[in-house]
Coordinates of C-alpha atoms and ligand atoms in Angstrom, one line a residue:
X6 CA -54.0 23.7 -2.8
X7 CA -54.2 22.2 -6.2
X8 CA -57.6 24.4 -7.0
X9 CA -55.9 27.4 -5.5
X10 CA -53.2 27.6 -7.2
X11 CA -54.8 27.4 -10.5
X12 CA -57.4 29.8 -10.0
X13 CA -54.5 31.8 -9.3
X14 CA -52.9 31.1 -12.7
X15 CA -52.9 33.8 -15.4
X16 CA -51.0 35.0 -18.6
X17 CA -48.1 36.2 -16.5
X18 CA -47.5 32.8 -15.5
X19 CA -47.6 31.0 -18.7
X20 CA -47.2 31.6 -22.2
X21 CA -50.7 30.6 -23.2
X22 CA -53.5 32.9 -23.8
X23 CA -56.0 32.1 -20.8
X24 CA -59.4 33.8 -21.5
X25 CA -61.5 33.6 -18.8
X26 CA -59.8 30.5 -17.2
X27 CA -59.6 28.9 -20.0
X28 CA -57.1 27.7 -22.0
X29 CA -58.0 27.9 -25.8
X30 CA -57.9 24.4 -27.4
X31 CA -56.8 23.1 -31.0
X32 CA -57.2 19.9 -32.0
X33 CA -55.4 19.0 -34.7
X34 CA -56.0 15.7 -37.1
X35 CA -53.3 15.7 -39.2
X36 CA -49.9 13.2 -40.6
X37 CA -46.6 13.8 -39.2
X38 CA -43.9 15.1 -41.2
X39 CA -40.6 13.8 -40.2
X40 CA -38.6 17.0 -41.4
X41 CA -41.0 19.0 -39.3
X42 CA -42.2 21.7 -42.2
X43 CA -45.7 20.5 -42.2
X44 CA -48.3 18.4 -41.0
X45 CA -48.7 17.9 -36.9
X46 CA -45.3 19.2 -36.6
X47 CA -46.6 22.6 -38.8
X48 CA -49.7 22.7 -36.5
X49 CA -47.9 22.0 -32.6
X50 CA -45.6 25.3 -33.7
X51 CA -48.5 27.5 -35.4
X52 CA -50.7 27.0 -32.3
X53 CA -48.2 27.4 -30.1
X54 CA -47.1 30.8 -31.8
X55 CA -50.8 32.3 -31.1
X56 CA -50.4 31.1 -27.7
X57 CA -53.3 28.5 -28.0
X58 CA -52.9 24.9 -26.7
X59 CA -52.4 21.9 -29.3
X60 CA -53.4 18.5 -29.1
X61 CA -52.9 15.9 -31.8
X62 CA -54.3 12.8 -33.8
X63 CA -51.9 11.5 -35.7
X64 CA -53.5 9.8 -39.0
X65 CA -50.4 8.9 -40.9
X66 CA -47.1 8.9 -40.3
X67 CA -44.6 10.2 -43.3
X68 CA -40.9 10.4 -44.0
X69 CA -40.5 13.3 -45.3
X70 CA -37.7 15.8 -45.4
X71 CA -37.2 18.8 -47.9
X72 CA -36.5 16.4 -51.1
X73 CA -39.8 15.0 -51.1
X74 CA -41.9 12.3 -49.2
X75 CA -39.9 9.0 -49.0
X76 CA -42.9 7.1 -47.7
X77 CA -46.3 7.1 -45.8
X78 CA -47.4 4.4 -43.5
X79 CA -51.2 5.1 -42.7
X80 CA -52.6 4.8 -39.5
X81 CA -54.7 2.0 -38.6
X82 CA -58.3 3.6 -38.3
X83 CA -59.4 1.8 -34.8
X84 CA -56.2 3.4 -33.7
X85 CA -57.3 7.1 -34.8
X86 CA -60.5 6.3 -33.3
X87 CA -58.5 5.8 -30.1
X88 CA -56.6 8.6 -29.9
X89 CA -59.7 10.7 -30.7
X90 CA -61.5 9.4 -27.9
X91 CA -58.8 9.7 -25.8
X92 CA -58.6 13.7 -26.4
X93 CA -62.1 14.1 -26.7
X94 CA -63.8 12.4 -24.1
X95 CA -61.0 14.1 -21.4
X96 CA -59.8 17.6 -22.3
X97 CA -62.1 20.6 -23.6
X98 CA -61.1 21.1 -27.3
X99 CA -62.5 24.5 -29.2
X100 CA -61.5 24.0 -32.4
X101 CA -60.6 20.6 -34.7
X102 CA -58.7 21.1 -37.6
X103 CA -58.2 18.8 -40.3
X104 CA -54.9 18.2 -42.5
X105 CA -54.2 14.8 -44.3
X106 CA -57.0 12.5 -43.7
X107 CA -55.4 9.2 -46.0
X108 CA -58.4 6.9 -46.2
X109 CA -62.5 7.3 -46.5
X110 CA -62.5 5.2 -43.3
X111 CA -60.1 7.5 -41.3
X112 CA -62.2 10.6 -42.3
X113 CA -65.5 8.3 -41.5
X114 CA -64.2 7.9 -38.3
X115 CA -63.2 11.8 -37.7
X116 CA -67.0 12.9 -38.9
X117 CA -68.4 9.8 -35.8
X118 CA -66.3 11.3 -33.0
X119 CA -67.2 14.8 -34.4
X120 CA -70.9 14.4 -33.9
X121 CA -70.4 12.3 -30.8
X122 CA -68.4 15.2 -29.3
X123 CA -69.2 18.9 -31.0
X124 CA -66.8 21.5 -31.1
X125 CA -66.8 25.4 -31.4
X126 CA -65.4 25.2 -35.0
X127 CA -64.0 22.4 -37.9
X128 CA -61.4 23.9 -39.8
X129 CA -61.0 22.0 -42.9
X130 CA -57.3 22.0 -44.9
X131 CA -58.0 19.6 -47.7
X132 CA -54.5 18.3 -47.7
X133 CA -54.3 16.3 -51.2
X134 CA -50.9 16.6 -52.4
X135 CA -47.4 17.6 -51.0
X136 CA -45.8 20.8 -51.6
X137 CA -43.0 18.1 -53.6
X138 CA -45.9 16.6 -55.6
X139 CA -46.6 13.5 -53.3
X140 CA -50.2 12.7 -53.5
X141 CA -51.2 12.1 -50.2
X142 CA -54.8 10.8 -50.7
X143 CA -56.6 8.6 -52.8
X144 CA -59.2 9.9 -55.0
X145 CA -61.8 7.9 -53.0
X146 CA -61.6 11.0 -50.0
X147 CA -63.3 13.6 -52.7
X148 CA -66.3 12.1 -51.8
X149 CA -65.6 12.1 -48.2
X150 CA -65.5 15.6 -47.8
X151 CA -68.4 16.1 -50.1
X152 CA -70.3 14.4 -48.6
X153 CA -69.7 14.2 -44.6
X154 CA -67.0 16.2 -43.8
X155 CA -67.7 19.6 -45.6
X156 CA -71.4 20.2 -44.5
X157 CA -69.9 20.4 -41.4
X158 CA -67.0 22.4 -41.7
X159 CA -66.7 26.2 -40.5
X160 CA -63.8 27.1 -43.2
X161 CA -62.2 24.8 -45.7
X162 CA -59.1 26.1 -46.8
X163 CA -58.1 24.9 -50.3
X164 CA -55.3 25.4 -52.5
X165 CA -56.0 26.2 -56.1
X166 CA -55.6 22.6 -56.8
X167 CA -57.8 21.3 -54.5
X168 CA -60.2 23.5 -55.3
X169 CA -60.1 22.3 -58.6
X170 CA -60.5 18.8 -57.5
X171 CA -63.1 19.5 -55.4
X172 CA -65.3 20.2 -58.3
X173 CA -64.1 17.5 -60.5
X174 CA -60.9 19.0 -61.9
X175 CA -62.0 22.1 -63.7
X176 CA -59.6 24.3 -64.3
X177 CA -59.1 27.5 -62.2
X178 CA -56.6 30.1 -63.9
X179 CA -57.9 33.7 -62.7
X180 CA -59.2 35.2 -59.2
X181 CA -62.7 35.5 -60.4
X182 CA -62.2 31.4 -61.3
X183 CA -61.0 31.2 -57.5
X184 CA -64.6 33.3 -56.5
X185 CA -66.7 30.9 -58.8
X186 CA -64.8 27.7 -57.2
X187 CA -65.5 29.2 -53.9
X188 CA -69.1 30.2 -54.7
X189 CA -69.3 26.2 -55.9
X190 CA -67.4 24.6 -52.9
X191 CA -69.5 26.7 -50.4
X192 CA -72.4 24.8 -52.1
X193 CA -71.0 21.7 -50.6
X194 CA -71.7 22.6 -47.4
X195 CA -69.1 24.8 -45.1
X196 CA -69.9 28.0 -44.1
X197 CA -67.0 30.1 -45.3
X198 CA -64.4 29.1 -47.9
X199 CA -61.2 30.5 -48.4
X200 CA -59.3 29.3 -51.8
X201 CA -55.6 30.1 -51.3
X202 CA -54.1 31.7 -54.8
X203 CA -50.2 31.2 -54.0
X204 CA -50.4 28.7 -56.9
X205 CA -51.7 31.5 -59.3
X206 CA -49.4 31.9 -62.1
X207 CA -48.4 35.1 -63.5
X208 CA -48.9 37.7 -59.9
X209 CA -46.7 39.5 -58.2
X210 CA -49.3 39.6 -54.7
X211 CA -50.8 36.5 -53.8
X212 CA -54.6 37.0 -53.4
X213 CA -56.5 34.7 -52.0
X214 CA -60.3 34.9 -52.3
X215 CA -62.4 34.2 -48.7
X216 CA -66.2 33.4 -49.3
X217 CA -68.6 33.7 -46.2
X218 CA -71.9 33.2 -48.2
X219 CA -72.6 36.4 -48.7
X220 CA -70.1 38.5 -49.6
X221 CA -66.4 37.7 -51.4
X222 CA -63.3 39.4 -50.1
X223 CA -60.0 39.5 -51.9
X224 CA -57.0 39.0 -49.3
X225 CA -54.2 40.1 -50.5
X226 CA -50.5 39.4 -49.3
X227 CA -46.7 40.5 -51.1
X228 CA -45.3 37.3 -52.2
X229 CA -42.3 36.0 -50.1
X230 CA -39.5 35.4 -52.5
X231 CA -38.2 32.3 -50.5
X232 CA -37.7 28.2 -51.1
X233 CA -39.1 28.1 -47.8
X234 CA -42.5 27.7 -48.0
X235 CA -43.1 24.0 -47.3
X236 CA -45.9 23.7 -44.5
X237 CA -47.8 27.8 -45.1
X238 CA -51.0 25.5 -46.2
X239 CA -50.8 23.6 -42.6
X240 CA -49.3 26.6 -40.6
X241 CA -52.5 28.8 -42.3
X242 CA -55.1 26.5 -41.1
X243 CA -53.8 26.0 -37.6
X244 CA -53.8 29.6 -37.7
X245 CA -56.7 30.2 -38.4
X246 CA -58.0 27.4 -36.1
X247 CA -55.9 28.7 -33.0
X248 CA -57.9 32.7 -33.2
X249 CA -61.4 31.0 -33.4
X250 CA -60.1 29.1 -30.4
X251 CA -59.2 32.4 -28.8
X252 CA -63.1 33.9 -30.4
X253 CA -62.0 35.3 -33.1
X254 CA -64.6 36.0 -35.2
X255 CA -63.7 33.9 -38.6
X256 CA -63.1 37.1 -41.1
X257 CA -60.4 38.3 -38.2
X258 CA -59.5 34.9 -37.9
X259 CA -58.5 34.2 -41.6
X260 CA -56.7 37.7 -41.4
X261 CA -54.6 37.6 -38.9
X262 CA -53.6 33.8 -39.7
X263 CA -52.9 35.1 -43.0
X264 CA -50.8 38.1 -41.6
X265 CA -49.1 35.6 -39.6
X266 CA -47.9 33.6 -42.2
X267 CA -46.7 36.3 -44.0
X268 CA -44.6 37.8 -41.8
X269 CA -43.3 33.8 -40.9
X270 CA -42.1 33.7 -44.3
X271 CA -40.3 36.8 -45.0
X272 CA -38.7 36.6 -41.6
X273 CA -37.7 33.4 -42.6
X274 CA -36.7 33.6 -46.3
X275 CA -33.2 33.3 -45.7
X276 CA -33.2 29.9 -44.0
X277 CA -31.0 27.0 -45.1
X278 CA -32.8 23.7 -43.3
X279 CA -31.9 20.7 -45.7
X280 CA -30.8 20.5 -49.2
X281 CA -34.2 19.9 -51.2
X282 CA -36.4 22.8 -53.0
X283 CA -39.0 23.2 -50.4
X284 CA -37.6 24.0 -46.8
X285 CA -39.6 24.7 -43.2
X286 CA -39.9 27.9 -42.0
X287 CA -39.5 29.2 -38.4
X288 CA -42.8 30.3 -37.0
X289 CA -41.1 31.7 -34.1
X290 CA -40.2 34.1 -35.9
X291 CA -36.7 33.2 -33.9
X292 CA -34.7 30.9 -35.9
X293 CA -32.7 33.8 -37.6
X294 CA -32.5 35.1 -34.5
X295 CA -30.6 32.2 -33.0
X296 CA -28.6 31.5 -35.8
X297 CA -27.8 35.2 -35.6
X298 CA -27.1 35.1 -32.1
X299 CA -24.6 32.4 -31.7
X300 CA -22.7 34.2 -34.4
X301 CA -23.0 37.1 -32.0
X302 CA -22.0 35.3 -29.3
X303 CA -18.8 34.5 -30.7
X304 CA -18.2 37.6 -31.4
X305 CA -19.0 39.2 -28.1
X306 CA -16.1 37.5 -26.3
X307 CA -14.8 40.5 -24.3
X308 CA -11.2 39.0 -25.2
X309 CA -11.6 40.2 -28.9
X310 CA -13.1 43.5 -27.8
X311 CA -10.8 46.4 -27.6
X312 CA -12.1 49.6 -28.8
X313 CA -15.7 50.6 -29.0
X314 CA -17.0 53.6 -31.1
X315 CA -19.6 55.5 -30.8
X316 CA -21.6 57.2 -33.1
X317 CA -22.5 60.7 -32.6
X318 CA -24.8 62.4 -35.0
X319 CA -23.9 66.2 -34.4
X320 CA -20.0 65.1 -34.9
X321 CA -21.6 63.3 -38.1
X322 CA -23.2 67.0 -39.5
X323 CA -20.0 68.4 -38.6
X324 CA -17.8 66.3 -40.6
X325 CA -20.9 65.9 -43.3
X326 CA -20.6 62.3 -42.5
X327 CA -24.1 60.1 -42.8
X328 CA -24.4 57.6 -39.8
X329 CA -23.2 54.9 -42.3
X330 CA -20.2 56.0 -43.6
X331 CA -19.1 57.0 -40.2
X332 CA -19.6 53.5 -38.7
X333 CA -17.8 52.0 -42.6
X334 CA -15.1 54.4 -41.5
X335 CA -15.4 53.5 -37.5
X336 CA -14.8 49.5 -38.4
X337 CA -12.3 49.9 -41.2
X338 CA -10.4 52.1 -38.6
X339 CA -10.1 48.8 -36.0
X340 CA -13.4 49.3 -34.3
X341 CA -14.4 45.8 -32.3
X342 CA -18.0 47.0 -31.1
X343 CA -19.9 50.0 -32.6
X344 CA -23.0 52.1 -31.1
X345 CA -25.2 53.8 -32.5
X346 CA -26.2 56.9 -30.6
X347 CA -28.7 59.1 -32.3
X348 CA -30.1 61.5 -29.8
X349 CA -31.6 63.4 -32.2
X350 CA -32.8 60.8 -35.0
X351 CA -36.5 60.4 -35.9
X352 CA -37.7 56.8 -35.1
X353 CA -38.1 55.9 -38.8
X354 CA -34.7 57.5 -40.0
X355 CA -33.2 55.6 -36.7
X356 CA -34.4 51.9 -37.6
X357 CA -33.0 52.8 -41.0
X358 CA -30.0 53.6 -40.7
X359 CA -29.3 51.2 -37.7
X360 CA -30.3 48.4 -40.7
X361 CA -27.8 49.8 -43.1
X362 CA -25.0 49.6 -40.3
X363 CA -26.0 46.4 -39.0
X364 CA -25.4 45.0 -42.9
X365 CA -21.6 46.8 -42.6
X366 CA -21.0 45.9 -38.9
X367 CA -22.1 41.8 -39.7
X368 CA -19.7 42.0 -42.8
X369 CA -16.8 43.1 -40.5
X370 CA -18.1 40.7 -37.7
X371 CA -18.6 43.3 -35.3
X372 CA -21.4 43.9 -32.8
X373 CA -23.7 46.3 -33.1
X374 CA -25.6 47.9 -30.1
X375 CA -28.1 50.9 -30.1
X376 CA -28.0 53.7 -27.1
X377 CA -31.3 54.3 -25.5
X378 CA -33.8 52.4 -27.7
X379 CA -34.7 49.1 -27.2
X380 CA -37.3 49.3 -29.5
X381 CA -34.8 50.1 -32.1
X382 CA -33.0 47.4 -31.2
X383 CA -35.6 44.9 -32.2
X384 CA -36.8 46.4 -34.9
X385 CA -33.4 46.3 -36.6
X386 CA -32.5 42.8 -34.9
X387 CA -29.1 44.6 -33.5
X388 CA -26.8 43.0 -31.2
X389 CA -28.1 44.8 -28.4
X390 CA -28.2 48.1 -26.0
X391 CA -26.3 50.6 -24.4
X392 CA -28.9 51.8 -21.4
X393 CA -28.2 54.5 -18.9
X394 CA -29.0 54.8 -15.2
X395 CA -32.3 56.4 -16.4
X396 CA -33.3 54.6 -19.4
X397 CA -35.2 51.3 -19.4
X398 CA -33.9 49.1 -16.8
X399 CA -31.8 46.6 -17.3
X400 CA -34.0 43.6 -16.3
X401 CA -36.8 44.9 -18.2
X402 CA -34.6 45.3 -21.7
X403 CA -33.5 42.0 -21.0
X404 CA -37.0 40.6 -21.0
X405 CA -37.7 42.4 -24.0
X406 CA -34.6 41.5 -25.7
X407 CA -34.2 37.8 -24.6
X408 CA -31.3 36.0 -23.3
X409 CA -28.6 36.4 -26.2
X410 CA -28.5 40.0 -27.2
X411 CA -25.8 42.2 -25.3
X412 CA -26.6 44.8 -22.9
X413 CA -24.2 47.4 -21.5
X414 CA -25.2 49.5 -18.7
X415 CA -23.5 53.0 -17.7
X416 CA -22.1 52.9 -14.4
X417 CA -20.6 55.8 -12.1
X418 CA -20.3 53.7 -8.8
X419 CA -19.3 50.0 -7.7
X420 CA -22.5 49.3 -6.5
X421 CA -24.0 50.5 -9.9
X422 CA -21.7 47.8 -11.7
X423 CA -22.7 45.2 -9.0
X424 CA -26.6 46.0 -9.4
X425 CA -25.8 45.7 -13.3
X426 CA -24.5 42.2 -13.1
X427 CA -27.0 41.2 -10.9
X428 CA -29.5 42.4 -13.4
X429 CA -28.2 40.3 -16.0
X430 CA -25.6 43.2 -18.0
X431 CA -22.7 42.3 -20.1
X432 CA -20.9 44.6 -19.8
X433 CA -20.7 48.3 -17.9
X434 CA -19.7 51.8 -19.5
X435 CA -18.0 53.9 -16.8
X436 CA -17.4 57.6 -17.1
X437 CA -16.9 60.1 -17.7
X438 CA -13.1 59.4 -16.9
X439 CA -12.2 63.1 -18.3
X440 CA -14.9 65.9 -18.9
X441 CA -16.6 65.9 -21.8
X442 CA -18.1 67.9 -24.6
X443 CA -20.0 65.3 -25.6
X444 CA -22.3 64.6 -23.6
X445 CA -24.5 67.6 -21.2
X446 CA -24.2 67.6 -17.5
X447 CA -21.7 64.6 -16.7
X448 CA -20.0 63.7 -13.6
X449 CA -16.6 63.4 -14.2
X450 CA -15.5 60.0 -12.3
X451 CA -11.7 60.6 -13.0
X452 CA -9.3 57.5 -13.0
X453 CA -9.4 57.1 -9.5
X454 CA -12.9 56.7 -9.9
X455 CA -12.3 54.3 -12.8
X456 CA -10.0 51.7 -11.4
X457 CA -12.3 51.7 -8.2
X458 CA -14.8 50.1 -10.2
X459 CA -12.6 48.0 -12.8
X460 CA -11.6 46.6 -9.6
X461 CA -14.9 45.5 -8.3
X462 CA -16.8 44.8 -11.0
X463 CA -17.6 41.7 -12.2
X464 CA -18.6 42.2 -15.8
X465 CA -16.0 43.9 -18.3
X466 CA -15.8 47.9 -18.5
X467 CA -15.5 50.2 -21.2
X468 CA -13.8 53.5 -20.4
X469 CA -15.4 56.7 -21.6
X470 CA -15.3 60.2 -21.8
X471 CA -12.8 62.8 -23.0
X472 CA -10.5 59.7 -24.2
X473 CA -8.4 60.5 -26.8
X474 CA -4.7 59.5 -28.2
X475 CA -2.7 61.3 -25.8
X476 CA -4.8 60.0 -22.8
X477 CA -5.5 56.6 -23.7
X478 CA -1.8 55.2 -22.7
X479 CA -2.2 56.3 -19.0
X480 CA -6.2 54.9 -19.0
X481 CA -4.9 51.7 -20.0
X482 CA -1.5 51.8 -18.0
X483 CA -3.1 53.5 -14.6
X484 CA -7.1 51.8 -14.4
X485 CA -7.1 49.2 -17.0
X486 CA -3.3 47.7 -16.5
X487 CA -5.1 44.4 -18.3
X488 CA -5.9 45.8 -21.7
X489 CA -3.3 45.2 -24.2
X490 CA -1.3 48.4 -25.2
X491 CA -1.7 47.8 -29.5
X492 CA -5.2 49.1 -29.1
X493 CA -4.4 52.1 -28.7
X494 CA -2.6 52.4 -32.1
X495 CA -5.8 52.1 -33.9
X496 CA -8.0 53.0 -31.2
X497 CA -7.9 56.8 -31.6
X498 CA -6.5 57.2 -35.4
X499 CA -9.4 57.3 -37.1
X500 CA -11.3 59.7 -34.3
X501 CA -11.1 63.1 -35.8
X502 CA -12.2 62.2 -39.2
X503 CA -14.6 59.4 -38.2
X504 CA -17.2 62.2 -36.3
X505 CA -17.5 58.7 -33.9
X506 CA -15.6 58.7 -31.2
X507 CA -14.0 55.6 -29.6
X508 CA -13.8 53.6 -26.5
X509 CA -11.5 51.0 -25.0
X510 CA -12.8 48.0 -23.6
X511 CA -11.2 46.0 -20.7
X512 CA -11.6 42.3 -20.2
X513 CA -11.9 42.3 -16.5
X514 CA -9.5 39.3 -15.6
X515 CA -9.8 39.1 -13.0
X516 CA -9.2 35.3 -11.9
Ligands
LIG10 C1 -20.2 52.5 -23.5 C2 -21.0 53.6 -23.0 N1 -20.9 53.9 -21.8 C3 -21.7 54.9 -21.3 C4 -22.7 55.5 -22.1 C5 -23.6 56.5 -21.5 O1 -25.0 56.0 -21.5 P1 -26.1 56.9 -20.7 O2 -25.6 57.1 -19.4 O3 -27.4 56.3 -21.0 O4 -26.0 58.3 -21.5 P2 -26.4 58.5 -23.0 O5 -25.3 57.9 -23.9 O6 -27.7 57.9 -23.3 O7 -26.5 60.0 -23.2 C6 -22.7 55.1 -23.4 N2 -23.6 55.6 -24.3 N3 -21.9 54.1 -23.8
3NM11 C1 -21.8 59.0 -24.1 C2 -21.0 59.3 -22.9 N1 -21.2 58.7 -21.7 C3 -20.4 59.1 -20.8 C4 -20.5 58.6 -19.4 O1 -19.8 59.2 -18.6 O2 -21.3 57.7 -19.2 S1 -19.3 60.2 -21.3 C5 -19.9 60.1 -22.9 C6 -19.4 60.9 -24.0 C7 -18.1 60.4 -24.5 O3 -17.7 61.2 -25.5 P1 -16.3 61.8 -25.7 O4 -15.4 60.6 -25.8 O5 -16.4 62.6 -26.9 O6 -16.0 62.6 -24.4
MG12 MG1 -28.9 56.6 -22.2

């Protein structure tokens, strides 16, 4: 049963990347960092971003947070010993990579179980000092890699300042310094060297200068104006480690780890975790999300919400409106909820604009949802979607859009509205309740129609089509008898001169 049902196991199943059956396997031998930036901590998230499993031998144990380091407390080395054996002699590890290694005897130790149990690929991080200035390892461990640990590395990944002490402190100023120090370091023994040129005064990119023995190429990334970069050295290497585990080759490793960092850092370059100079970053790439999301979620109680605008870009050319200033104007008039539907947009000017609006909606505290696209969606990190009958299915967007976002579906029928709850819909659209001009071929569902399915549906409605000011009174008063009457003060004002057109929403309370 047991064998069965593992054979049977594959991606779908799990988030980790299986490869022929196999599980892809980091080892990382590394210190803890108690505010979770760096170190194993760094390592468990990286390798669990590229979907590769992560085990761990903890060497030292720090407290750290985004101040500084407060203290280290080594580990005994009999004790690393165990808990390489332990992971070693058991499960199949790829890849080993190497952070802080505090004593000659711990790294001693490392290089014994390394020959006694060869793996696919050593990454080497040199760890020496902390992104505060800690140093985190004795002079003594330069000849420890020198000597043992380097000959048998795949890729050691230094900093410009282990670099430099890696070849007895000379200075390194310039990228062709950084090729000569690699040149001099692959010397020492590893096949490929990477020296990482964040540190590099005076440049706008940050190039960092890989070395495979042969040839020397210059990797160039934008550099992330952020405070959080406190564990990118860890994060990199783990990275790195996690594609050869995957077989990678090491080039396309170093690329995409570098990529990945990247794109960790500006996504998280706004973070505020602790109050010291150097904070974590989310390599998730979710964090903001979340912290986005829960101010979302207070938002979308459907108890605030009373009129919804839409967008509508040929109203927009009309007027001579941009998408912008009709959704300033759309939330300045008393909108609670804005989409933006662009039938016509291109992609590019699409995710544009929607970024622009998303900057005015969040200042107002108003949701934001985009019709149709889902890939919009996420690329502008909106609040969510407005999907019809025939677009993406519900259950689908809400895979691809997670659990937080909001998702309104358009529904013409009570069993539409009970299919959307059960497919995991906030909210339904129902319409049109008049005819409309605005929108090709619709089936008018009258107010009959309407209060039919305010009364069984479960999620709250939004009333569309051919509302307007003098209408708006006898939807509220005839479908909707719940939604208070103020809305419709604001609701409508605005309309003619927005180019958007606007909604009323009803909190179904239903009891
Ligand atoms: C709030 C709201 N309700 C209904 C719709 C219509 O959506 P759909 O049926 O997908 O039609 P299009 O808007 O895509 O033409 C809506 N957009 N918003
Ligand atoms: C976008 C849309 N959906 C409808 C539906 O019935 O699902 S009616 C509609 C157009 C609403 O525009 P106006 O308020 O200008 O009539
Ligand atoms: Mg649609």
């Amino acid at each position: 049963m047991h064998v069965s049902m593992a054979m049977q196991m594959d991606e779908a199943s799990t988030n980790l990347h299986i490869f022929h059956n196999k599980v892809p396997h980091v080892l990382t031998v590394a210190g803890s960092d108690s505010g979770s930036g760096a170190g194993i901590q760094a390592d468990l998230k990286a390798c669990a971003a590229h979907r590769v499993y992560c085990s761990t031998v903890i060497t030292a144990v720090t407290a750290q947070n985004t101040v500084g380091v407060q203290g280290v407390n080594i580990m005994p080395e009999d004790f690393v010993a165990e808990q390489l054996r332990s992971v070693l002699s058991d499960m199949h590890v790829d890849v080993v990579k190497t952070g802080m290694l505090p004593s000659l005897n711990i790294l001693k130790v490392l290089c014994q179980n390394l020959r006694e149990f060869p793996v696919k690929a050593l990454v080497v991080d040199p760890v020496m000092v902390s992104t505060s200035g800690h140093v985190l390892v004795g002079p003594s461990i330069l000849d420890g890699f020198r000597e043992e640990l380097l000959p048998m590395a795949d890729i050691i990944t230094p900093n410009i300042k282990e670099a430099s002490a890696l070849l007895n402190y000379v200075p390194l100023k310039s990228v062709s310094d950084m090729r000569t120090a690699a040149k001099l370091i692959h010397e020492l023994g590893p096949r490929n060297v990477l020296v990482k040129g964040g540190d590099l005064p005076d440049s706008l990119d940050c190039i960092d200068v890989f070395f495979d023995g042969e040839e020397f190429y210059e990797l160039c990334s934008l550099r992330v104006n952020t405070r959080n970069t406190h564990g990118t050295g860890c994060t990199l290497a783990s990275s790195i480690a996690a594609e050869l585990a995957k077989g990678s080759s090491m080039l396309s490793a170093v690329k995409v780890a570098k990529r990945y960092v990247e794109t960790a850092l500006d996504y998280s370059k706004d973070l505020l975790i602790g109050n010291g100079a150097q904070g974590p970053f989310d390599h998730f790439l979710a964090l903001k999300n979340i912290a986005q999301n829960s101010y979302r979620q207070d938002r979308f109680n459907p108890n605030d919400l009373l009129l919804y605008a839409v967008t509508d870009s040929s109203m927009n050319r009309k007027w001579g409106h941009s998408i912008a200033e009709a959704v300033r104007a759309a939330v300045e008039g008393g909108a609670t909820i804005v989409q933006l539907r662009e039938k016509d947009a291109e992609t590019r000017d699409f995710v544009n604009a929607a970024k622009v609006c998303l900057e005015i909606c969040r200042s107002f505290g108003v949701p934001l949802l985009i019709n149709d696209r889902i890939d919009v969606a996420l690329a502008c990190d909106a609040d969510g979607v407005h999907v019809g009958q025939s677009d993406m299915p519900t259950r689908l967007a809400r895979s691809l859009l997670g659990p937080e976002k909001i998702i309104g579906v358009s529904c013409k029928t009570p069993e539409q509205a009970e299919q959307a709850w059960i497919d995991g819909a906030d909210y339904i659209g129902c319409g049109g309740v008049y005819p409309t001009n605005t929108k090709a071929n619709n089936r008018t569902i009258g107010l009959d129609g309407l209060r039919e399915i305010c009364q069984a549906s479960k999620l709250p409605v939004v009333a569309i089509g051919g509302i307007g000011l003098s209408n708006a009174g006898v939807v509220m008063e005839k479908a909707l008898p719940l939604v208070v009457g103020h809305a419709i003060n604001f609701a409508f004002k605005g309309r003619s001169s927005l180019g958007s057109y606007a909604l009323v929403l009803h909190q179904l309370m239903k009891q």
